[in-house]
């Protein structure tokens, strides 16, 4: 199994981080989890042949997790020669695909004269619920409802031949069921949204656009909303320790955060390896 964090999930657009998107190579199949802003470019940068991705999973339908879906659906079809696509996700996934066909109906018809039609005309959707569990060809996937501002799921992937396992928490506050769900996984990629600002990471306004409200820290943000719907590094470390995973990857990071502080906070609770994610990070459990 190989896991590539195509986009490390900044909920606010910044040049060095794309929206949430994870590519998993499992049992000779490529799978994509979420499709946030910059996904297509991140796949290209990582040299992942996105036309081979015929299975997708959505944790939830917030913009930073699905904004590049239309771009991916078109580009993987027209430029990647994708032949089919099945999209798994919570309520709203079918409407997202229907919107593709509605908004881009004329564009699709135009391109059908240039490219084979199978890759765009046969996108299927499968509803994910709290009972979701499916055996694929050489691997299994299970879902866990987590606690966010809308219906959201964590996913666990297990490869039959190697026994390797990977869990992505989605966006969630700390809940005991997540530690049980991730029990003994090789890798846990965990939402870690809240952290202090590192002033040294704030760029000079003359060189780069700066989100001033995020550069000033949490003072002007609704802290109760953030903490009610996301984890911090201490929460992530506690979850990883309770689960007994080998590697914890911190992701979904706000702009200008103190990454070393995040790492230390997680390591204070977790005995395994802690990685603060960067776009393009690849792991092989």
Short mmCIF file of N, CA, C and O in Angstrom, two decimals, residues 177-268:
data_model
loop_
_atom_site.label_atom_id
_atom_site.label_comp_id
_atom_site.label_asym_id
_atom_site.label_seq_id
_atom_site.Cartn_x
_atom_site.Cartn_y
_atom_site.Cartn_z
N UNK A 177 -14.98 6.57 19.61
CA UNK A 177 -15.20 5.54 18.59
C UNK A 177 -14.14 5.59 17.50
O UNK A 177 -13.86 4.57 16.86
N UNK A 178 -13.52 6.74 17.29
CA UNK A 178 -12.49 6.85 16.25
C UNK A 178 -11.24 6.07 16.64
O UNK A 178 -10.61 5.43 15.79
N UNK A 179 -10.87 6.10 17.91
CA UNK A 179 -9.70 5.34 18.36
C UNK A 179 -9.94 3.84 18.18
O UNK A 179 -9.04 3.10 17.76
N UNK A 180 -11.14 3.40 18.47
CA UNK A 180 -11.47 1.98 18.29
C UNK A 180 -11.45 1.62 16.80
O UNK A 180 -10.95 0.56 16.41
N UNK A 181 -11.98 2.50 15.97
CA UNK A 181 -12.04 2.27 14.53
C UNK A 181 -10.62 2.18 13.94
O UNK A 181 -10.37 1.39 13.02
N UNK A 182 -9.70 2.98 14.46
CA UNK A 182 -8.33 3.01 13.96
C UNK A 182 -7.41 2.02 14.67
O UNK A 182 -6.19 2.04 14.43
N UNK A 183 -7.94 1.17 15.49
CA UNK A 183 -7.13 0.27 16.32
C UNK A 183 -6.09 -0.49 15.50
O UNK A 183 -6.41 -1.16 14.52
N UNK A 184 -4.81 -0.34 15.92
CA UNK A 184 -3.67 -1.06 15.35
C UNK A 184 -3.42 -0.76 13.87
O UNK A 184 -2.72 -1.53 13.19
N UNK A 185 -3.94 0.33 13.37
CA UNK A 185 -3.66 0.69 11.98
C UNK A 185 -2.20 1.09 11.82
O UNK A 185 -1.55 1.57 12.75
N UNK A 186 -1.67 0.90 10.63
CA UNK A 186 -0.29 1.32 10.36
C UNK A 186 -0.18 2.84 10.33
O UNK A 186 0.77 3.41 10.87
N UNK A 187 -1.15 3.49 9.70
CA UNK A 187 -1.12 4.94 9.54
C UNK A 187 -2.49 5.52 9.85
O UNK A 187 -3.51 5.03 9.36
N UNK A 188 -2.50 6.58 10.65
CA UNK A 188 -3.70 7.38 10.90
C UNK A 188 -3.43 8.79 10.40
O UNK A 188 -2.53 9.47 10.90
N UNK A 189 -4.18 9.22 9.39
CA UNK A 189 -4.13 10.61 8.93
C UNK A 189 -5.26 11.34 9.62
O UNK A 189 -6.43 11.02 9.41
N UNK A 190 -4.88 12.30 10.48
CA UNK A 190 -5.83 12.86 11.43
C UNK A 190 -6.02 14.37 11.26
O UNK A 190 -5.05 15.13 11.18
N UNK A 191 -7.27 14.78 11.21
CA UNK A 191 -7.63 16.19 11.23
C UNK A 191 -6.99 16.86 12.44
O UNK A 191 -7.13 16.41 13.58
N UNK A 192 -6.28 17.96 12.18
CA UNK A 192 -5.61 18.70 13.26
C UNK A 192 -5.70 20.19 12.92
O UNK A 192 -4.72 20.83 12.56
N UNK A 193 -6.89 20.72 13.04
CA UNK A 193 -7.19 22.03 12.46
C UNK A 193 -6.73 23.21 13.31
O UNK A 193 -6.35 24.24 12.79
N UNK A 194 -6.76 23.06 14.62
CA UNK A 194 -6.49 24.21 15.49
C UNK A 194 -5.09 24.12 16.08
O UNK A 194 -4.66 23.08 16.57
N UNK A 195 -4.37 25.25 16.00
CA UNK A 195 -2.99 25.34 16.50
C UNK A 195 -2.61 26.81 16.56
O UNK A 195 -3.19 27.65 15.86
N UNK A 196 -1.60 27.15 17.37
CA UNK A 196 -1.17 28.55 17.44
C UNK A 196 -0.47 28.99 16.16
O UNK A 196 0.04 28.18 15.39
N UNK A 197 -0.44 30.30 15.96
CA UNK A 197 0.24 30.87 14.79
C UNK A 197 1.73 30.97 15.04
O UNK A 197 2.18 31.26 16.14
N UNK A 198 2.51 30.70 13.99
CA UNK A 198 3.95 30.93 14.00
C UNK A 198 4.19 32.19 13.17
O UNK A 198 4.05 32.18 11.95
N UNK A 199 4.52 33.29 13.83
CA UNK A 199 4.69 34.56 13.13
C UNK A 199 5.74 34.48 12.03
O UNK A 199 5.68 35.20 11.03
N UNK A 200 6.72 33.58 12.19
CA UNK A 200 7.77 33.44 11.19
C UNK A 200 7.24 32.81 9.90
O UNK A 200 7.91 32.88 8.86
N UNK A 201 6.08 32.18 9.97
CA UNK A 201 5.51 31.55 8.78
C UNK A 201 4.59 32.50 8.00
O UNK A 201 4.12 32.15 6.92
N UNK A 202 4.31 33.66 8.56
CA UNK A 202 3.47 34.63 7.87
C UNK A 202 4.34 35.35 6.82
O UNK A 202 5.33 35.98 7.18
N UNK A 203 4.02 35.26 5.55
CA UNK A 203 4.87 35.87 4.52
C UNK A 203 4.78 37.39 4.54
O UNK A 203 3.84 37.98 5.08
N UNK A 204 5.75 38.01 3.92
CA UNK A 204 5.74 39.46 3.75
C UNK A 204 4.65 39.81 2.74
O UNK A 204 4.57 39.24 1.66
N UNK A 205 3.82 40.78 3.11
CA UNK A 205 2.72 41.18 2.23
C UNK A 205 3.20 41.69 0.88
O UNK A 205 2.45 41.65 -0.10
N UNK A 206 4.43 42.16 0.82
CA UNK A 206 4.96 42.63 -0.46
C UNK A 206 5.28 41.47 -1.40
O UNK A 206 5.36 41.66 -2.63
N UNK A 207 5.46 40.27 -0.83
CA UNK A 207 5.83 39.11 -1.64
C UNK A 207 4.66 38.20 -1.94
O UNK A 207 4.65 37.49 -2.96
N UNK A 208 3.68 38.17 -1.05
CA UNK A 208 2.61 37.18 -1.19
C UNK A 208 1.36 37.68 -0.48
O UNK A 208 1.44 38.36 0.54
N UNK A 209 0.21 37.30 -1.04
CA UNK A 209 -1.05 37.62 -0.38
C UNK A 209 -1.08 37.00 1.02
O UNK A 209 -0.64 35.87 1.22
N UNK A 210 -1.61 37.74 1.99
CA UNK A 210 -1.67 37.27 3.37
C UNK A 210 -3.12 37.34 3.87
O UNK A 210 -3.79 38.38 3.71
N UNK A 211 -3.59 36.24 4.44
CA UNK A 211 -4.89 36.24 5.11
C UNK A 211 -4.69 36.84 6.51
O UNK A 211 -4.27 36.15 7.44
N UNK A 212 -4.99 38.11 6.66
CA UNK A 212 -4.65 38.80 7.90
C UNK A 212 -5.35 38.21 9.12
O UNK A 212 -4.76 38.10 10.19
N UNK A 213 -6.60 37.84 8.97
CA UNK A 213 -7.31 37.33 10.16
C UNK A 213 -6.70 36.02 10.66
O UNK A 213 -6.71 35.74 11.85
N UNK A 214 -6.15 35.22 9.73
CA UNK A 214 -5.51 33.97 10.14
C UNK A 214 -4.08 34.21 10.59
O UNK A 214 -3.56 33.45 11.42
N UNK A 215 -3.45 35.24 10.08
CA UNK A 215 -2.10 35.59 10.52
C UNK A 215 -2.09 36.11 11.95
O UNK A 215 -1.09 36.02 12.65
N UNK A 216 -3.21 36.61 12.40
CA UNK A 216 -3.31 37.15 13.76
C UNK A 216 -3.72 36.10 14.78
O UNK A 216 -3.89 36.40 15.96
N UNK A 217 -3.91 34.87 14.33
CA UNK A 217 -4.25 33.80 15.26
C UNK A 217 -5.73 33.63 15.43
O UNK A 217 -6.54 34.06 14.59
N UNK A 218 -6.12 33.04 16.53
CA UNK A 218 -7.51 32.67 16.74
C UNK A 218 -8.36 33.79 17.33
O UNK A 218 -9.55 33.62 17.54
N UNK A 219 -7.75 34.93 17.57
CA UNK A 219 -8.45 35.98 18.30
C UNK A 219 -9.78 36.36 17.65
O UNK A 219 -10.79 36.53 18.32
N UNK A 220 -9.75 36.50 16.32
CA UNK A 220 -10.94 36.96 15.63
C UNK A 220 -11.77 35.83 15.04
O UNK A 220 -12.73 36.07 14.31
N UNK A 221 -11.38 34.59 15.31
CA UNK A 221 -12.14 33.46 14.82
C UNK A 221 -13.06 32.93 15.90
O UNK A 221 -12.84 33.14 17.10
N UNK A 222 -14.11 32.23 15.48
CA UNK A 222 -15.03 31.64 16.44
C UNK A 222 -14.42 30.35 16.96
O UNK A 222 -14.59 29.28 16.40
N UNK A 223 -13.68 30.47 18.05
CA UNK A 223 -12.93 29.33 18.58
C UNK A 223 -13.86 28.19 18.95
O UNK A 223 -13.52 27.02 18.76
N UNK A 224 -15.06 28.50 19.46
CA UNK A 224 -15.97 27.43 19.86
C UNK A 224 -16.39 26.59 18.66
O UNK A 224 -16.54 25.37 18.76
N UNK A 225 -16.60 27.22 17.51
CA UNK A 225 -16.96 26.48 16.30
C UNK A 225 -15.83 25.58 15.85
O UNK A 225 -16.04 24.42 15.49
N UNK A 226 -14.60 26.08 15.88
CA UNK A 226 -13.45 25.28 15.46
C UNK A 226 -13.26 24.08 16.38
O UNK A 226 -13.10 22.95 15.92
N UNK A 227 -13.25 24.30 17.67
CA UNK A 227 -12.98 23.22 18.61
C UNK A 227 -14.14 22.23 18.70
O UNK A 227 -13.92 21.07 19.05
N UNK A 228 -15.34 22.67 18.36
CA UNK A 228 -16.48 21.76 18.39
C UNK A 228 -16.48 20.81 17.21
O UNK A 228 -17.12 19.75 17.26
N UNK A 229 -15.74 21.16 16.15
CA UNK A 229 -15.82 20.38 14.92
C UNK A 229 -14.50 19.81 14.43
O UNK A 229 -14.46 19.12 13.41
N UNK A 230 -13.41 20.10 15.14
CA UNK A 230 -12.08 19.65 14.72
C UNK A 230 -11.24 19.25 15.94
O UNK A 230 -11.59 19.57 17.08
N UNK A 231 -10.12 18.59 15.65
CA UNK A 231 -9.16 18.23 16.68
C UNK A 231 -7.98 19.20 16.67
O UNK A 231 -7.70 19.85 15.66
N UNK A 232 -7.26 19.25 17.79
CA UNK A 232 -5.95 19.88 17.81
C UNK A 232 -4.91 18.78 17.92
O UNK A 232 -5.24 17.59 17.91
N UNK A 233 -3.64 19.15 18.02
CA UNK A 233 -2.56 18.16 17.99
C UNK A 233 -2.60 17.25 19.22
O UNK A 233 -2.26 16.07 19.14
N UNK A 234 -2.98 17.80 20.36
CA UNK A 234 -3.09 16.97 21.57
C UNK A 234 -4.18 15.93 21.41
O UNK A 234 -3.99 14.75 21.74
N UNK A 235 -5.33 16.35 20.88
CA UNK A 235 -6.41 15.40 20.60
C UNK A 235 -5.93 14.30 19.66
O UNK A 235 -6.20 13.11 19.88
N UNK A 236 -5.23 14.71 18.61
CA UNK A 236 -4.74 13.74 17.62
C UNK A 236 -3.78 12.74 18.26
O UNK A 236 -3.86 11.53 17.99
N UNK A 237 -2.88 13.24 19.10
CA UNK A 237 -1.94 12.35 19.77
C UNK A 237 -2.64 11.37 20.69
O UNK A 237 -2.28 10.19 20.76
N UNK A 238 -3.63 11.86 21.42
CA UNK A 238 -4.39 10.98 22.32
C UNK A 238 -5.13 9.91 21.53
O UNK A 238 -5.15 8.73 21.94
N UNK A 239 -5.75 10.29 20.41
CA UNK A 239 -6.45 9.30 19.58
C UNK A 239 -5.48 8.24 19.05
O UNK A 239 -5.77 7.05 19.09
N UNK A 240 -4.33 8.68 18.56
CA UNK A 240 -3.34 7.75 18.01
C UNK A 240 -2.83 6.80 19.08
O UNK A 240 -2.64 5.60 18.83
N UNK A 241 -2.58 7.33 20.28
CA UNK A 241 -2.09 6.49 21.37
C UNK A 241 -3.15 5.47 21.79
O UNK A 241 -2.85 4.29 21.98
N UNK A 242 -4.38 5.91 21.92
CA UNK A 242 -5.47 5.00 22.30
C UNK A 242 -5.68 3.93 21.23
O UNK A 242 -6.04 2.78 21.55
N UNK A 243 -5.47 4.30 19.97
CA UNK A 243 -5.67 3.35 18.88
C UNK A 243 -4.50 2.39 18.72
O UNK A 243 -4.66 1.32 18.13
N UNK A 244 -3.33 2.78 19.18
CA UNK A 244 -2.15 1.94 19.03
C UNK A 244 -1.64 1.89 17.61
O UNK A 244 -1.09 0.87 17.16
N UNK A 245 -1.77 3.01 16.87
CA UNK A 245 -1.28 3.05 15.49
C UNK A 245 0.24 3.22 15.50
O UNK A 245 0.84 3.57 16.51
N UNK A 246 0.85 2.98 14.35
CA UNK A 246 2.31 3.14 14.24
C UNK A 246 2.72 4.56 13.89
O UNK A 246 3.68 5.09 14.45
N UNK A 247 1.97 5.18 12.96
CA UNK A 247 2.33 6.51 12.48
C UNK A 247 1.11 7.41 12.48
O UNK A 247 0.03 7.02 12.01
N UNK A 248 1.30 8.61 13.00
CA UNK A 248 0.26 9.63 13.02
C UNK A 248 0.66 10.76 12.07
O UNK A 248 1.76 11.31 12.18
N UNK A 249 -0.23 11.11 11.15
CA UNK A 249 0.01 12.20 10.20
C UNK A 249 -1.00 13.30 10.49
O UNK A 249 -2.21 13.06 10.44
N UNK A 250 -0.51 14.49 10.80
CA UNK A 250 -1.37 15.63 11.11
C UNK A 250 -1.68 16.40 9.83
O UNK A 250 -0.78 16.78 9.09
N UNK A 251 -2.96 16.65 9.59
CA UNK A 251 -3.35 17.33 8.37
C UNK A 251 -4.52 18.26 8.62
O UNK A 251 -4.95 18.45 9.75
N UNK A 252 -5.04 18.87 7.53
CA UNK A 252 -6.12 19.87 7.60
C UNK A 252 -5.66 21.09 8.41
O UNK A 252 -6.32 21.53 9.34
N UNK A 253 -4.53 21.63 8.01
CA UNK A 253 -3.82 22.63 8.81
C UNK A 253 -4.16 24.04 8.32
O UNK A 253 -4.05 24.35 7.14
N UNK A 254 -4.54 24.90 9.25
CA UNK A 254 -4.86 26.29 8.94
C UNK A 254 -3.60 27.03 8.50
O UNK A 254 -2.47 26.61 8.80
N UNK A 255 -3.74 28.17 7.81
CA UNK A 255 -2.56 28.93 7.39
C UNK A 255 -1.72 29.42 8.57
O UNK A 255 -2.25 29.75 9.63
N UNK A 256 -0.40 29.42 8.35
CA UNK A 256 0.57 30.07 9.24
C UNK A 256 0.65 29.41 10.62
O UNK A 256 1.05 30.05 11.59
N UNK A 257 0.32 28.14 10.71
CA UNK A 257 0.35 27.48 12.02
C UNK A 257 1.78 27.15 12.44
O UNK A 257 2.69 27.01 11.62
N UNK A 258 1.98 26.99 13.74
CA UNK A 258 3.26 26.60 14.32
C UNK A 258 3.37 25.07 14.22
O UNK A 258 2.88 24.34 15.07
N UNK A 259 4.03 24.60 13.17
CA UNK A 259 4.08 23.17 12.88
C UNK A 259 4.90 22.40 13.91
O UNK A 259 4.56 21.27 14.26
N UNK A 260 5.98 23.00 14.40
CA UNK A 260 6.78 22.32 15.41
C UNK A 260 6.03 22.20 16.73
O UNK A 260 6.14 21.19 17.43
N UNK A 261 5.27 23.20 17.06
CA UNK A 261 4.43 23.14 18.26
C UNK A 261 3.40 22.03 18.12
O UNK A 261 3.15 21.28 19.08
N UNK A 262 2.81 21.91 16.94
CA UNK A 262 1.85 20.84 16.70
C UNK A 262 2.51 19.48 16.89
O UNK A 262 1.96 18.59 17.54
N UNK A 263 3.70 19.31 16.31
CA UNK A 263 4.40 18.04 16.43
C UNK A 263 4.68 17.71 17.90
O UNK A 263 4.46 16.58 18.35
N UNK A 264 5.18 18.70 18.64
CA UNK A 264 5.50 18.46 20.05
C UNK A 264 4.26 18.10 20.85
O UNK A 264 4.30 17.20 21.71
N UNK A 265 3.16 18.78 20.59
CA UNK A 265 1.92 18.48 21.32
C UNK A 265 1.44 17.06 21.05
O UNK A 265 1.00 16.35 21.97
N UNK A 266 1.53 16.63 19.79
CA UNK A 266 1.13 15.27 19.47
C UNK A 266 2.07 14.25 20.08
O UNK A 266 1.64 13.22 20.64
N UNK A 267 3.39 14.54 20.03
CA UNK A 267 4.37 13.61 20.58
C UNK A 267 4.28 13.51 22.10
O UNK A 267 4.70 12.50 22.68
N UNK A 268 3.75 14.53 22.74
CA UNK A 268 3.59 14.46 24.19
C UNK A 268 2.56 13.43 24.61
O UNK A 268 2.54 12.99 25.76
#
